[in-house]
Amino acid sequence: MCQACFKPDPVSGTLHFCHCGSPATLAIMRRIEADLSRRQMLGGLAAVVGMFAGFGLAPAKAQAPARPVLLTNLRLFDGETLSLREGVGILIDAGRIAALPARGQGPQDAQVIDCGGRAVIPGLIDTHWHATLASVSQIVAMTQDIGFLHLMAGQEAGATLMRGFTTVRDVGGPAFGLKAAIDRGVVAGPRIFPAGAIISQTSGHGDFRFANSLPMMPGDPADYASQQGMSALADGAPEVLRRTREQLMKGASQIKITAGGGVASQYDPLESLQFTEAEMRAAVDAATDWGTYVCAHVYTSPGIRRCIAAGVRSIEHGQLADEDTVRLMADSDTWWSIQPFLADEDANQYTDPKAVAAQRQVAEGTARAFEWADKHRVNWTFGSDILYGGGESQGRQLAKLARFMSPLSALHRATGAAGRLLALSGARAPYDGRLGVIAEGALADLLVIDGEPEQTLDWLADTANLRLIMKNGRVVKNELSGDSI
């Protein structure tokens, strides 16, 4: 209240009650504060845009059409049906798919884009991505100024979008600021479903400390990776609850834990089990209370079974699962994000014999994972898990799935199926609308391609084959000759 509240009139002595606390006054004040905050934000964003432009990271101008857009003369893959449709168009209005009108139909005032008989598919989704760790080496990620890391992440975000990936599920790293910058138009990039810091036990796959930093004492400061939001160390259910709740407070759409070792882990063996079931359940309980779910890095059957028993909803990797465990995943409606780890030219290169052997073991399990996932009808999706450089291989990684299944089946795992996994975030999902499909009411993310997606996915290796990229109804790339909007 102001100083005049309850102040007596100097002449009459009557008490006058001011209106500063009334609902109407408070509503006015909220509007003023919101306008001031908006002005400050816009001023700050202008400064950030200028800074990014200095690094060559200024976002491409996404064109927002003033009236509905109608895509015509196309073959449609809707993300769910494993065939292409002809004789329909795609009407886009206010960032969404408004309708799929028959040929020759649609509003007269719509801006028309003739796709020249090309295939149109939903924007691609990578369900295992690390937006702030994909484009730099591990030593850079752990030692360089965090501002540099974020600028590199902004550059990589633009490249990710131009590869046709309009959405990523970020499963570990300080991506909240990047997501906000993308959503506000400061930089170009995909939609981000952020997990925040990877929650790991001491000595787990997310413990990035060196052995010479041990032991950690109660009064010691957090290590660099924890300070910057790359990982969060937790031992015991109460600490897991705390770290999980911190990520939810920051805006996590899902929670990521490490439940087993990794191929390149310096300390934790690939077959190690991490977090007790009680610790995992603490993370699951905290996420469930907020209407979302937990995903877990794990390769082996014992680790996967422990995750399922604790209520983890999505297994990340899992290439060393036996068939009985895969069957359990199907029976428990557990999702599986599988990466095409094939120890090939796109794989990380190791000199440590232990890491080389582990990589070979995982590669041998990858083909079985695809086979058993389909055989037992597990809900599964594509994820690339590109770390420490090599982002340009993202499209090629998806194309490799066509070695194990039909091209359209592979595309489904990076579109319609991936969209259903994202929907597990419920009210914590940062975007309101269906993703991964071209259907009425869905968010308007789509690609017009030069290629025959029912025959091959080789066209994914060259971004020149992506003739039009649209995200949220805005065109971010258009190379269809004679067309412009």
Tab-separated table of C-alpha atoms in Angstrom:
chain	number	residue	atom	x	y	z
A	1	MET	CA	0.000	0.000	0.000
A	2	CYS	CA	1.041	3.630	-0.529
A	3	GLN	CA	1.890	6.043	2.281
A	4	ALA	CA	-1.536	7.649	2.032
A	5	CYS	CA	-3.294	4.466	3.108
A	6	PHE	CA	-5.482	5.106	6.166
A	7	LYS	CA	-4.138	8.686	6.432
A	8	PRO	CA	-6.649	11.071	8.141
A	9	ASP	CA	-7.804	14.181	6.313
A	10	PRO	CA	-6.026	17.170	7.910
A	11	VAL	CA	-9.270	19.237	7.965
A	12	SER	CA	-12.082	16.809	8.703
A	13	GLY	CA	-10.067	14.073	10.397
A	14	THR	CA	-11.925	11.503	8.296
A	15	LEU	CA	-9.956	8.395	7.351
A	16	HIS	CA	-9.532	7.985	3.605
A	17	PHE	CA	-8.829	4.524	2.282
A	18	CYS	CA	-6.865	4.593	-0.986
A	19	HIS	CA	-7.504	2.153	-3.844
A	20	CYS	CA	-3.929	0.957	-4.338
A	21	GLY	CA	-4.810	-2.524	-3.121
A	22	SER	CA	-8.030	-2.902	-5.069
A	23	PRO	CA	-8.274	-5.595	-7.784
A	24	ALA	CA	-8.648	-2.959	-10.488
A	25	THR	CA	-5.533	-1.071	-9.371
A	26	LEU	CA	-3.500	-4.253	-9.040
A	27	ALA	CA	-4.554	-5.329	-12.540
A	28	ILE	CA	-3.407	-1.978	-13.931
A	29	MET	CA	-0.079	-2.284	-12.124
A	30	ARG	CA	0.438	-5.779	-13.524
A	31	ARG	CA	-0.130	-4.486	-17.039
A	32	ILE	CA	2.343	-1.644	-16.505
A	33	GLU	CA	4.951	-4.014	-15.059
A	34	ALA	CA	4.446	-6.466	-17.912
A	35	ASP	CA	4.879	-3.672	-20.453
A	36	LEU	CA	8.051	-2.460	-18.742
A	37	SER	CA	9.406	-6.021	-18.588
A	38	ARG	CA	8.580	-6.510	-22.238
A	39	ARG	CA	10.387	-3.313	-23.181
A	40	GLN	CA	13.412	-4.316	-21.128
A	41	MET	CA	13.372	-7.781	-22.659
A	42	LEU	CA	13.135	-6.421	-26.176
A	43	GLY	CA	16.006	-4.048	-25.505
A	44	GLY	CA	18.051	-6.895	-24.100
A	45	LEU	CA	17.175	-9.160	-26.995
A	46	ALA	CA	18.248	-6.468	-29.445
A	47	ALA	CA	21.616	-6.344	-27.716
A	48	VAL	CA	21.919	-10.140	-27.824
A	49	VAL	CA	20.987	-10.213	-31.506
A	50	GLY	CA	23.704	-7.658	-32.170
A	51	MET	CA	26.202	-9.758	-30.241
A	52	PHE	CA	25.206	-12.912	-32.106
A	53	ALA	CA	25.411	-11.081	-35.418
A	54	GLY	CA	29.003	-10.210	-34.585
A	55	PHE	CA	29.745	-13.931	-34.384
A	56	GLY	CA	27.850	-14.697	-37.579
A	57	LEU	CA	24.992	-16.215	-35.591
A	58	ALA	CA	22.173	-13.799	-36.366
A	59	PRO	CA	19.008	-15.802	-37.056
A	60	ALA	CA	17.667	-16.206	-40.551
A	61	LYS	CA	14.583	-14.131	-41.177
A	62	ALA	CA	11.664	-16.505	-40.801
A	63	GLN	CA	8.844	-15.227	-42.944
A	64	ALA	CA	5.469	-14.949	-41.253
A	65	PRO	CA	2.750	-14.945	-43.916
A	66	ALA	CA	-0.003	-12.393	-43.461
A	67	ARG	CA	-2.668	-14.778	-44.685
A	68	PRO	CA	-3.154	-18.571	-44.884
A	69	VAL	CA	-0.649	-20.568	-46.923
A	70	LEU	CA	-1.718	-23.430	-49.181
A	71	LEU	CA	0.818	-26.032	-50.329
A	72	THR	CA	-0.325	-27.734	-53.522
A	73	ASN	CA	0.898	-30.265	-56.105
A	74	LEU	CA	2.525	-32.564	-53.573
A	75	ARG	CA	2.784	-36.105	-52.272
A	76	LEU	CA	2.078	-36.265	-48.541
A	77	PHE	CA	3.724	-38.384	-45.853
A	78	ASP	CA	1.747	-37.526	-42.729
A	79	GLY	CA	4.164	-39.049	-40.208
A	80	GLU	CA	1.925	-41.957	-39.260
A	81	THR	CA	0.641	-43.705	-42.388
A	82	LEU	CA	3.402	-45.696	-44.098
A	83	SER	CA	2.456	-44.540	-47.588
A	84	LEU	CA	2.255	-41.284	-49.531
A	85	ARG	CA	-1.030	-39.589	-50.387
A	86	GLU	CA	-1.785	-37.587	-53.489
A	87	GLY	CA	-4.637	-35.292	-54.388
A	88	VAL	CA	-4.499	-33.238	-51.192
A	89	GLY	CA	-3.042	-29.899	-50.205
A	90	ILE	CA	-1.870	-28.517	-46.868
A	91	LEU	CA	-3.532	-25.376	-45.556
A	92	ILE	CA	-1.549	-23.538	-42.878
A	93	ASP	CA	-2.925	-20.739	-40.753
A	94	ALA	CA	-1.666	-19.162	-37.507
A	95	GLY	CA	1.175	-21.643	-37.155
A	96	ARG	CA	-0.967	-24.778	-37.445
A	97	ILE	CA	-2.238	-27.185	-40.049
A	98	ALA	CA	-5.732	-25.844	-40.654
A	99	ALA	CA	-6.895	-28.493	-43.135
A	100	LEU	CA	-5.847	-30.976	-45.806
A	101	PRO	CA	-8.145	-29.844	-48.622
A	102	ALA	CA	-8.729	-31.855	-51.770
A	103	ARG	CA	-6.982	-30.753	-54.943
A	104	GLY	CA	-8.502	-27.514	-56.228
A	105	GLN	CA	-10.052	-26.670	-52.861
A	106	GLY	CA	-8.930	-24.154	-50.240
A	107	PRO	CA	-9.532	-20.477	-49.532
A	108	GLN	CA	-9.232	-18.096	-52.444
A	109	ASP	CA	-7.110	-15.607	-50.496
A	110	ALA	CA	-4.440	-18.119	-49.494
A	111	GLN	CA	-0.833	-17.706	-50.584
A	112	VAL	CA	-0.115	-20.719	-52.784
A	113	ILE	CA	3.144	-22.656	-52.883
A	114	ASP	CA	3.412	-25.142	-55.738
A	115	CYS	CA	5.576	-28.025	-54.497
A	116	GLY	CA	6.191	-29.305	-58.022
A	117	GLY	CA	5.033	-32.855	-57.286
A	118	ARG	CA	7.596	-33.245	-54.489
A	119	ALA	CA	7.105	-35.144	-51.242
A	120	VAL	CA	6.141	-33.187	-48.138
A	121	ILE	CA	6.945	-34.677	-44.740
A	122	PRO	CA	6.689	-33.477	-41.129
A	123	GLY	CA	9.639	-31.658	-39.625
A	124	LEU	CA	12.098	-34.204	-38.241
A	125	ILE	CA	12.502	-34.909	-34.513
A	126	ASP	CA	15.695	-36.094	-32.821
A	127	THR	CA	14.730	-37.615	-29.464
A	128	HIS	CA	18.270	-37.881	-28.093
A	129	TRP	CA	20.147	-34.625	-28.596
A	130	HIS	CA	22.553	-32.516	-26.555
A	131	ALA	CA	22.123	-28.988	-27.888
A	132	THR	CA	24.967	-27.424	-25.913
A	133	LEU	CA	27.402	-30.339	-26.233
A	134	ALA	CA	26.993	-31.337	-29.881
A	135	SER	CA	29.418	-28.981	-31.581
A	136	VAL	CA	32.437	-28.727	-29.284
A	137	SER	CA	35.019	-31.192	-28.007
A	138	GLN	CA	34.750	-32.636	-24.522
A	139	ILE	CA	37.800	-30.707	-23.342
A	140	VAL	CA	36.266	-27.459	-24.617
A	141	ALA	CA	32.942	-28.255	-22.945
A	142	MET	CA	34.642	-28.837	-19.606
A	143	THR	CA	37.236	-26.054	-19.635
A	144	GLN	CA	36.232	-23.103	-21.828
A	145	ASP	CA	34.222	-20.035	-20.894
A	146	ILE	CA	30.534	-20.927	-20.706
A	147	GLY	CA	29.649	-17.937	-22.903
A	148	PHE	CA	31.686	-19.396	-25.734
A	149	LEU	CA	29.936	-22.742	-25.279
A	150	HIS	CA	26.516	-21.110	-25.547
A	151	LEU	CA	27.489	-19.142	-28.651
A	152	MET	CA	28.682	-22.336	-30.301
A	153	ALA	CA	25.411	-23.975	-29.302
A	154	GLY	CA	23.501	-21.138	-30.955
A	155	GLN	CA	25.391	-21.659	-34.170
A	156	GLU	CA	24.756	-25.406	-34.051
A	157	ALA	CA	21.049	-24.798	-33.390
A	158	GLY	CA	20.730	-22.921	-36.666
A	159	ALA	CA	22.520	-25.719	-38.498
A	160	THR	CA	20.261	-28.287	-36.846
A	161	LEU	CA	17.164	-26.515	-38.134
A	162	MET	CA	18.613	-26.264	-41.626
A	163	ARG	CA	19.143	-30.042	-41.592
A	164	GLY	CA	15.356	-30.355	-41.285
A	165	PHE	CA	15.192	-31.141	-37.567
A	166	THR	CA	12.520	-28.773	-36.339
A	167	THR	CA	12.341	-30.332	-32.850
A	168	VAL	CA	14.855	-31.966	-30.526
A	169	ARG	CA	14.467	-33.603	-27.147
A	170	ASP	CA	17.486	-32.390	-25.227
A	171	VAL	CA	18.579	-35.069	-22.762
A	172	GLY	CA	21.318	-33.335	-20.861
A	173	GLY	CA	23.002	-29.965	-20.750
A	174	PRO	CA	22.381	-26.278	-20.008
A	175	ALA	CA	19.924	-25.704	-22.851
A	176	PHE	CA	17.323	-23.555	-21.087
A	177	GLY	CA	18.808	-20.246	-22.258
A	178	LEU	CA	19.219	-21.483	-25.824
A	179	LYS	CA	15.626	-22.669	-25.866
A	180	ALA	CA	14.416	-19.266	-24.663
A	181	ALA	CA	16.498	-17.482	-27.302
A	182	ILE	CA	15.094	-19.703	-30.067
A	183	ASP	CA	11.507	-19.373	-28.875
A	184	ARG	CA	11.855	-15.574	-28.808
A	185	GLY	CA	13.452	-15.357	-32.224
A	186	VAL	CA	16.902	-14.281	-31.061
A	187	VAL	CA	18.541	-17.173	-32.899
A	188	ALA	CA	17.256	-19.740	-35.354
A	189	GLY	CA	16.921	-23.298	-34.154
A	190	PRO	CA	14.606	-26.217	-33.473
A	191	ARG	CA	12.011	-26.476	-30.762
A	192	ILE	CA	13.748	-27.810	-27.643
A	193	PHE	CA	12.260	-30.136	-25.048
A	194	PRO	CA	14.888	-29.606	-22.305
A	195	ALA	CA	15.855	-32.023	-19.537
A	196	GLY	CA	18.417	-29.734	-17.946
A	197	ALA	CA	21.326	-31.256	-16.078
A	198	ILE	CA	21.933	-35.003	-16.312
A	199	ILE	CA	21.262	-36.411	-12.843
A	200	SER	CA	23.999	-38.872	-11.935
A	201	GLN	CA	25.275	-40.705	-8.900
A	202	THR	CA	28.856	-40.221	-7.737
A	203	SER	CA	31.054	-42.215	-10.172
A	204	GLY	CA	28.140	-42.423	-12.608
A	205	HIS	CA	28.044	-41.636	-16.307
A	206	GLY	CA	27.293	-37.983	-15.559
A	207	ASP	CA	30.133	-37.534	-13.083
A	208	PHE	CA	32.630	-35.528	-15.129
A	209	ARG	CA	35.166	-34.896	-12.368
A	210	PHE	CA	38.743	-36.109	-12.481
A	211	ALA	CA	39.899	-38.622	-9.899
A	212	ASN	CA	42.290	-36.087	-8.399
A	213	SER	CA	39.323	-33.980	-7.268
A	214	LEU	CA	38.213	-36.679	-4.830
A	215	PRO	CA	37.092	-36.881	-2.140
A	216	MET	CA	34.384	-34.234	-2.231
A	217	MET	CA	33.751	-32.881	1.243
A	218	PRO	CA	30.485	-31.344	2.492
A	219	GLY	CA	31.844	-27.794	2.322
A	220	ASP	CA	33.411	-28.100	-1.127
A	221	PRO	CA	31.981	-26.055	-4.017
A	222	ALA	CA	30.264	-27.837	-6.880
A	223	ASP	CA	32.449	-28.972	-9.752
A	224	TYR	CA	32.439	-27.036	-13.046
A	225	ALA	CA	29.996	-29.362	-14.841
A	226	SER	CA	27.516	-29.059	-11.979
A	227	GLN	CA	27.947	-25.293	-11.731
A	228	GLN	CA	27.175	-24.853	-15.429
A	229	GLY	CA	24.172	-27.213	-15.476
A	230	MET	CA	25.700	-30.054	-17.478
A	231	SER	CA	25.200	-32.588	-14.717
A	232	ALA	CA	23.904	-32.781	-11.151
A	233	LEU	CA	25.410	-35.279	-8.719
A	234	ALA	CA	23.089	-36.963	-6.232
A	235	ASP	CA	23.506	-39.859	-3.815
A	236	GLY	CA	20.540	-41.155	-1.861
A	237	ALA	CA	16.849	-40.583	-2.483
A	238	PRO	CA	16.666	-37.163	-0.750
A	239	GLU	CA	19.434	-35.758	-2.946
A	240	VAL	CA	17.872	-37.218	-6.078
A	241	LEU	CA	14.596	-35.547	-5.125
A	242	ARG	CA	16.377	-32.227	-4.677
A	243	ARG	CA	18.234	-32.359	-7.997
A	244	THR	CA	15.142	-33.493	-9.884
A	245	ARG	CA	13.066	-30.706	-8.423
A	246	GLU	CA	15.745	-28.175	-9.333
A	247	GLN	CA	15.544	-29.149	-13.006
A	248	LEU	CA	11.751	-28.981	-12.903
A	249	MET	CA	12.032	-25.514	-11.364
A	250	LYS	CA	14.233	-24.445	-14.263
A	251	GLY	CA	11.638	-25.666	-16.765
A	252	ALA	CA	12.574	-29.261	-17.600
A	253	SER	CA	10.036	-30.994	-19.813
A	254	GLN	CA	11.422	-34.396	-18.777
A	255	ILE	CA	14.131	-35.632	-16.410
A	256	LYS	CA	17.297	-37.476	-17.454
A	257	ILE	CA	19.155	-39.873	-15.147
A	258	THR	CA	22.123	-42.166	-15.750
A	259	ALA	CA	21.372	-45.775	-14.842
A	260	GLY	CA	24.466	-47.473	-16.258
A	261	GLY	CA	27.931	-46.983	-17.688
A	262	GLY	CA	28.993	-45.610	-21.048
A	263	VAL	CA	31.222	-46.594	-23.945
A	264	ALA	CA	33.757	-43.828	-23.399
A	265	SER	CA	33.374	-43.451	-19.643
A	266	GLN	CA	36.716	-43.005	-17.965
A	267	TYR	CA	35.642	-44.502	-14.652
A	268	ASP	CA	32.279	-46.294	-14.789
A	269	PRO	CA	32.223	-49.661	-16.612
A	270	LEU	CA	29.674	-50.145	-19.386
A	271	GLU	CA	27.952	-52.950	-17.442
A	272	SER	CA	27.813	-51.058	-14.122
A	273	LEU	CA	24.454	-50.458	-12.455
A	274	GLN	CA	23.874	-46.900	-11.284
A	275	PHE	CA	21.305	-45.586	-8.826
A	276	THR	CA	19.385	-47.980	-6.634
A	277	GLU	CA	15.755	-48.601	-7.424
A	278	ALA	CA	14.795	-46.367	-4.489
A	279	GLU	CA	16.907	-43.523	-5.870
A	280	MET	CA	15.404	-43.920	-9.331
A	281	ARG	CA	11.931	-44.001	-7.858
A	282	ALA	CA	12.627	-40.698	-6.097
A	283	ALA	CA	13.277	-39.069	-9.475
A	284	VAL	CA	10.208	-40.746	-10.957
A	285	ASP	CA	8.002	-39.611	-8.055
A	286	ALA	CA	9.177	-36.009	-8.335
A	287	ALA	CA	8.666	-35.974	-12.113
A	288	THR	CA	5.262	-37.652	-11.842
A	289	ASP	CA	4.152	-35.065	-9.299
A	290	TRP	CA	4.770	-32.469	-11.991
A	291	GLY	CA	3.013	-34.470	-14.695
A	292	THR	CA	6.084	-35.590	-16.606
A	293	TYR	CA	8.494	-38.529	-16.782
A	294	VAL	CA	12.063	-39.806	-16.429
A	295	CYS	CA	14.321	-41.109	-19.188
A	296	ALA	CA	17.490	-43.068	-18.446
A	297	HIS	CA	20.875	-43.656	-20.062
A	298	VAL	CA	21.451	-47.408	-19.814
A	299	TYR	CA	22.661	-50.245	-22.061
A	300	THR	CA	22.266	-53.539	-20.212
A	301	SER	CA	19.348	-55.778	-19.326
A	302	PRO	CA	19.792	-55.561	-15.510
A	303	GLY	CA	19.912	-51.783	-15.696
A	304	ILE	CA	16.872	-51.587	-17.969
A	305	ARG	CA	14.890	-53.907	-15.698
A	306	ARG	CA	15.712	-51.792	-12.672
A	307	CYS	CA	14.568	-48.691	-14.558
A	308	ILE	CA	11.272	-50.311	-15.519
A	309	ALA	CA	10.658	-51.446	-11.932
A	310	ALA	CA	11.213	-47.857	-10.750
A	311	GLY	CA	8.804	-46.381	-13.306
A	312	VAL	CA	11.239	-44.891	-15.830
A	313	ARG	CA	9.282	-44.290	-19.055
A	314	SER	CA	12.029	-44.032	-21.694
A	315	ILE	CA	15.203	-46.061	-22.166
A	316	GLU	CA	18.053	-44.229	-23.900
A	317	HIS	CA	20.359	-46.577	-25.888
A	318	GLY	CA	19.690	-50.086	-24.514
A	319	GLN	CA	21.573	-51.919	-27.275
A	320	LEU	CA	22.720	-54.680	-24.913
A	321	ALA	CA	19.216	-55.707	-23.885
A	322	ASP	CA	18.329	-59.376	-24.243
A	323	GLU	CA	15.099	-60.402	-25.918
A	324	ASP	CA	13.238	-61.069	-22.675
A	325	THR	CA	14.028	-57.545	-21.509
A	326	VAL	CA	12.818	-56.094	-24.813
A	327	ARG	CA	9.610	-58.046	-24.361
A	328	LEU	CA	9.284	-56.562	-20.864
A	329	MET	CA	9.702	-53.086	-22.324
A	330	ALA	CA	6.795	-53.741	-24.660
A	331	ASP	CA	4.605	-55.214	-21.903
A	332	SER	CA	5.285	-52.254	-19.583
A	333	ASP	CA	4.705	-49.636	-22.312
A	334	THR	CA	8.248	-48.342	-21.857
A	335	TRP	CA	9.569	-46.193	-24.684
A	336	TRP	CA	12.945	-46.808	-26.309
A	337	SER	CA	15.102	-44.134	-27.952
A	338	ILE	CA	17.543	-46.074	-30.152
A	339	GLN	CA	20.650	-44.642	-31.819
A	340	PRO	CA	22.299	-46.172	-34.923
A	341	PHE	CA	25.582	-46.866	-33.139
A	342	LEU	CA	27.372	-48.864	-35.847
A	343	ALA	CA	31.087	-48.201	-35.157
A	344	ASP	CA	31.334	-46.727	-38.650
A	345	GLU	CA	32.846	-43.594	-40.171
A	346	ASP	CA	30.457	-41.366	-38.209
A	347	ALA	CA	31.188	-42.960	-34.840
A	348	ASN	CA	33.425	-41.456	-32.179
A	349	GLN	CA	37.015	-42.631	-32.565
A	350	TYR	CA	38.708	-44.217	-29.537
A	351	THR	CA	42.247	-45.365	-28.817
A	352	ASP	CA	41.590	-46.918	-25.411
A	353	PRO	CA	41.196	-50.693	-26.037
A	354	LYS	CA	38.471	-50.867	-23.406
A	355	ALA	CA	36.403	-48.200	-25.177
A	356	VAL	CA	37.016	-49.789	-28.593
A	357	ALA	CA	35.769	-53.152	-27.296
A	358	ALA	CA	32.696	-51.557	-25.694
A	359	GLN	CA	31.908	-49.679	-28.910
A	360	ARG	CA	32.103	-52.893	-30.902
A	361	GLN	CA	29.809	-54.634	-28.402
A	362	VAL	CA	27.201	-51.890	-28.661
A	363	ALA	CA	27.401	-51.871	-32.474
A	364	GLU	CA	26.693	-55.596	-32.553
A	365	GLY	CA	23.637	-55.017	-30.393
A	366	THR	CA	22.259	-52.180	-32.518
A	367	ALA	CA	20.936	-54.382	-35.319
A	368	ARG	CA	19.305	-56.699	-32.751
A	369	ALA	CA	17.732	-53.694	-31.046
A	370	PHE	CA	15.966	-52.600	-34.221
A	371	GLU	CA	14.877	-56.155	-34.974
A	372	TRP	CA	13.525	-56.924	-31.527
A	373	ALA	CA	11.898	-53.517	-31.080
A	374	ASP	CA	9.782	-54.156	-34.168
A	375	LYS	CA	9.217	-57.838	-33.439
A	376	HIS	CA	7.819	-57.126	-29.970
A	377	ARG	CA	6.136	-53.846	-30.961
A	378	VAL	CA	8.002	-51.643	-28.538
A	379	ASN	CA	7.259	-47.954	-28.827
A	380	TRP	CA	10.590	-46.667	-30.095
A	381	THR	CA	12.044	-43.564	-31.705
A	382	PHE	CA	15.143	-42.281	-33.471
A	383	GLY	CA	17.826	-40.397	-31.574
A	384	SER	CA	21.309	-39.473	-32.760
A	385	ASP	CA	23.217	-38.708	-29.510
A	386	ILE	CA	25.826	-36.701	-31.410
A	387	LEU	CA	28.409	-35.365	-28.972
A	388	TYR	CA	31.562	-33.275	-29.237
A	389	GLY	CA	31.376	-32.467	-32.945
A	390	GLY	CA	29.945	-34.229	-35.970
A	391	GLY	CA	26.557	-32.551	-36.011
A	392	GLU	CA	26.577	-32.549	-39.807
A	393	SER	CA	26.038	-36.344	-39.684
A	394	GLN	CA	22.606	-35.993	-38.050
A	395	GLY	CA	20.654	-36.578	-41.264
A	396	ARG	CA	22.940	-39.448	-42.279
A	397	GLN	CA	22.356	-41.079	-38.901
A	398	LEU	CA	18.611	-41.145	-39.548
A	399	ALA	CA	19.152	-42.452	-43.086
A	400	LYS	CA	21.010	-45.471	-41.638
A	401	LEU	CA	17.761	-46.779	-40.148
A	402	ALA	CA	16.643	-47.655	-43.692
A	403	ARG	CA	19.213	-50.484	-43.635
A	404	PHE	CA	17.038	-52.257	-41.086
A	405	MET	CA	13.506	-51.330	-42.177
A	406	SER	CA	11.587	-49.578	-44.950
A	407	PRO	CA	12.426	-45.893	-45.475
A	408	LEU	CA	8.948	-44.749	-44.455
A	409	SER	CA	9.093	-46.886	-41.308
A	410	ALA	CA	12.370	-45.188	-40.446
A	411	LEU	CA	10.890	-41.726	-41.091
A	412	HIS	CA	7.943	-42.596	-38.865
A	413	ARG	CA	10.361	-43.105	-35.960
A	414	ALA	CA	11.633	-39.538	-36.384
A	415	THR	CA	8.183	-37.999	-36.922
A	416	GLY	CA	4.901	-39.508	-35.720
A	417	ALA	CA	6.380	-41.923	-33.176
A	418	ALA	CA	8.754	-39.263	-31.857
A	419	GLY	CA	5.863	-36.844	-31.448
A	420	ARG	CA	4.043	-39.364	-29.264
A	421	LEU	CA	7.109	-39.720	-27.046
A	422	LEU	CA	7.301	-35.946	-26.647
A	423	ALA	CA	3.660	-35.939	-25.577
A	424	LEU	CA	4.627	-37.849	-22.404
A	425	SER	CA	5.708	-34.481	-21.003
A	426	GLY	CA	2.037	-33.587	-20.606
A	427	ALA	CA	1.573	-30.098	-19.206
A	428	ARG	CA	5.367	-29.707	-18.951
A	429	ALA	CA	5.612	-29.794	-22.751
A	430	PRO	CA	6.789	-26.313	-23.766
A	431	TYR	CA	4.725	-26.214	-26.971
A	432	ASP	CA	0.964	-26.554	-27.234
A	433	GLY	CA	0.078	-28.865	-30.095
A	434	ARG	CA	0.892	-32.133	-31.839
A	435	LEU	CA	4.316	-32.558	-33.374
A	436	GLY	CA	5.679	-35.038	-35.895
A	437	VAL	CA	2.520	-35.260	-37.979
A	438	ILE	CA	0.813	-33.383	-40.786
A	439	ALA	CA	-2.756	-33.454	-39.561
A	440	GLU	CA	-5.470	-30.951	-38.844
A	441	GLY	CA	-4.641	-28.964	-35.718
A	442	ALA	CA	-0.985	-30.042	-35.577
A	443	LEU	CA	1.805	-27.487	-35.363
A	444	ALA	CA	2.943	-26.520	-38.853
A	445	ASP	CA	6.468	-27.958	-39.019
A	446	LEU	CA	7.164	-29.524	-42.404
A	447	LEU	CA	9.701	-30.127	-45.153
A	448	VAL	CA	9.404	-30.176	-48.945
A	449	ILE	CA	12.094	-32.500	-50.275
A	450	ASP	CA	13.849	-33.553	-53.436
A	451	GLY	CA	13.790	-37.301	-52.959
A	452	GLU	CA	11.681	-40.436	-52.976
A	453	PRO	CA	11.132	-41.193	-49.285
A	454	GLU	CA	9.253	-44.415	-50.017
A	455	GLN	CA	12.399	-45.751	-51.751
A	456	THR	CA	15.416	-44.313	-49.926
A	457	LEU	CA	16.541	-41.860	-47.268
A	458	ASP	CA	19.833	-41.053	-48.972
A	459	TRP	CA	18.557	-37.546	-49.710
A	460	LEU	CA	18.981	-36.747	-45.996
A	461	ALA	CA	22.758	-36.612	-46.450
A	462	ASP	CA	22.561	-33.338	-48.411
A	463	THR	CA	20.645	-30.355	-47.047
A	464	ALA	CA	20.288	-29.047	-50.618
A	465	ASN	CA	17.551	-31.673	-50.986
A	466	LEU	CA	15.450	-29.819	-48.409
A	467	ARG	CA	13.793	-27.322	-50.734
A	468	LEU	CA	11.476	-25.767	-48.153
A	469	ILE	CA	11.667	-25.818	-44.354
A	470	MET	CA	8.766	-24.529	-42.313
A	471	LYS	CA	8.621	-24.281	-38.537
A	472	ASN	CA	5.514	-23.077	-36.734
A	473	GLY	CA	4.025	-21.950	-40.040
A	474	ARG	CA	7.018	-19.726	-40.796
A	475	VAL	CA	9.220	-20.405	-43.792
A	476	VAL	CA	12.889	-20.519	-42.786
A	477	LYS	CA	14.126	-21.820	-46.140
A	478	ASN	CA	12.470	-21.712	-49.566
A	479	GLU	CA	14.273	-22.821	-52.704
A	480	LEU	CA	11.242	-23.807	-54.738
A	481	SER	CA	11.785	-22.088	-58.072
A	482	GLY	CA	9.225	-19.450	-58.895
A	483	ASP	CA	7.621	-19.558	-55.465
A	484	SER	CA	7.904	-17.005	-52.679
A	485	ILE	CA	5.952	-16.040	-49.634
